[in-house]
């Protein structure tokens, strides 16, 4: 006889006062059902059936321009990157089946950490299995009981979850508000450990943090500073090191968090630092220790990609041109954008509400354009927006085509005047 639970032993549907643990999701279920009842394609169930290049794919059966990926530098189809991955698969197999601190450190993990040290010109680099885990691990490990984390209220979910996993006091301040941040830091008891957590580019609106001022304020209060440069690595700054480099404060930043899932074009996360005791984190950081390391093919592709990004200044210049043209063109068409000026590779188009956002998203898809539909809790202030993220591989002609698609879809849905 099977040792599984028999039908008779299985829990029955809950009745009466018993609380269904899933009742907390009822609002989300209702919103989704209402949206789908209106007849739109589900914006959160898109399938890329075939990926043709960093900027084109067959999505839900249509040839589509991709304007909603994080593939800022277009590295996913770079021939050297692909070749490095294939060789690593052949030489090292498909996975490590172990933690970095046991059997999961291969030559490739050391190589990619060396590439990161050189990319950022920093002493230490530690690679995690995702950027999410890098924030989770670093923040929860360095800010513990009795310490204070002061962070921007619009921080990424992985930063908030890193705070939740640790036991530090968490003190948010209004988005990009230097005075509010200064005040919060000023109220922290004397002698407490302080960590300020900021992002270079905030990924929903595509706006940049005033790091020059914020890092100075943090240092005035004796706080350590962590900057998540997930959306700026490879693109912003002379060497592509991010907003801290572009604003001239990288030497005062204690920890930079980054990801391989955007400009690098694969998956993985990391932290780089000059802190003299940094290496101890390899033994005490639970999201580093208690999970399997990245597959050899992934670290090999990341390593090759990072080394190529060191020489990516032409691509960076073209991506800036794309960002400026798309931003200027959408603004001229009458769309409301997340920033007055282009500040990054992200151009956010603000929608009046979810219904219009979903209708516009679908109209663009029918035109042959994919963008991200973003809504709370990912977005700030309850906004619905269409997030456009440009790629260095979008041609100037493609950007013009995209503007034409936005114009037709915007008029059809009534977002801009006909
Ligand atoms: C600011 C920021 N940090 C961290 C992450 C997590 O990166 P990953 O995809 O590598 O988990 C993201 C992902 O979107 C992000 O936007």
Coordinates of C-alpha atoms and ligand atoms in Angstrom, one line a residue, residues 70 129-133 135 156 158-159 199 201 203 228-231 257-262 267-269 387, ligand 1:
X70 CA 17.0 44.3 -19.6
X129 CA 23.3 33.0 -7.9
X130 CA 21.1 36.0 -8.6
X131 CA 21.1 39.8 -8.0
X132 CA 18.1 39.2 -5.8
X133 CA 20.2 36.9 -3.6
X135 CA 20.9 42.1 -2.0
X156 CA 13.7 47.2 -5.3
X158 CA 15.2 42.5 -3.2
X159 CA 16.5 45.3 -1.0
X199 CA 20.1 52.6 -6.3
X201 CA 19.0 54.0 -11.6
X203 CA 14.1 50.8 -12.6
X228 CA 22.6 48.8 -6.3
X229 CA 23.8 49.5 -9.9
X230 CA 21.7 46.8 -11.5
X231 CA 20.3 49.1 -14.2
X257 CA 25.5 45.4 -5.9
X258 CA 25.0 44.2 -9.5
X259 CA 23.4 41.6 -11.6
X260 CA 24.3 39.5 -14.6
X261 CA 20.7 39.4 -15.7
X262 CA 20.7 42.8 -17.4
X267 CA 21.9 35.3 -14.8
X268 CA 23.7 35.8 -11.5
X269 CA 24.4 38.6 -9.0
X387 CA 8.3 50.6 -19.3
Ligands
LIG1 C1 17.5 47.3 -8.7 C2 17.5 45.8 -8.8 N1 18.2 45.1 -8.0 C3 18.3 43.7 -8.1 C4 17.6 43.0 -9.0 C5 17.6 41.5 -9.0 O1 18.4 41.1 -10.1 P1 18.3 39.5 -10.6 O2 17.4 39.5 -11.8 O3 19.7 39.2 -10.9 O4 17.8 38.7 -9.4 C6 16.8 43.7 -9.9 C7 16.0 43.0 -10.9 O5 15.1 43.4 -11.6 C8 16.7 45.1 -9.8 O6 15.9 45.8 -10.6

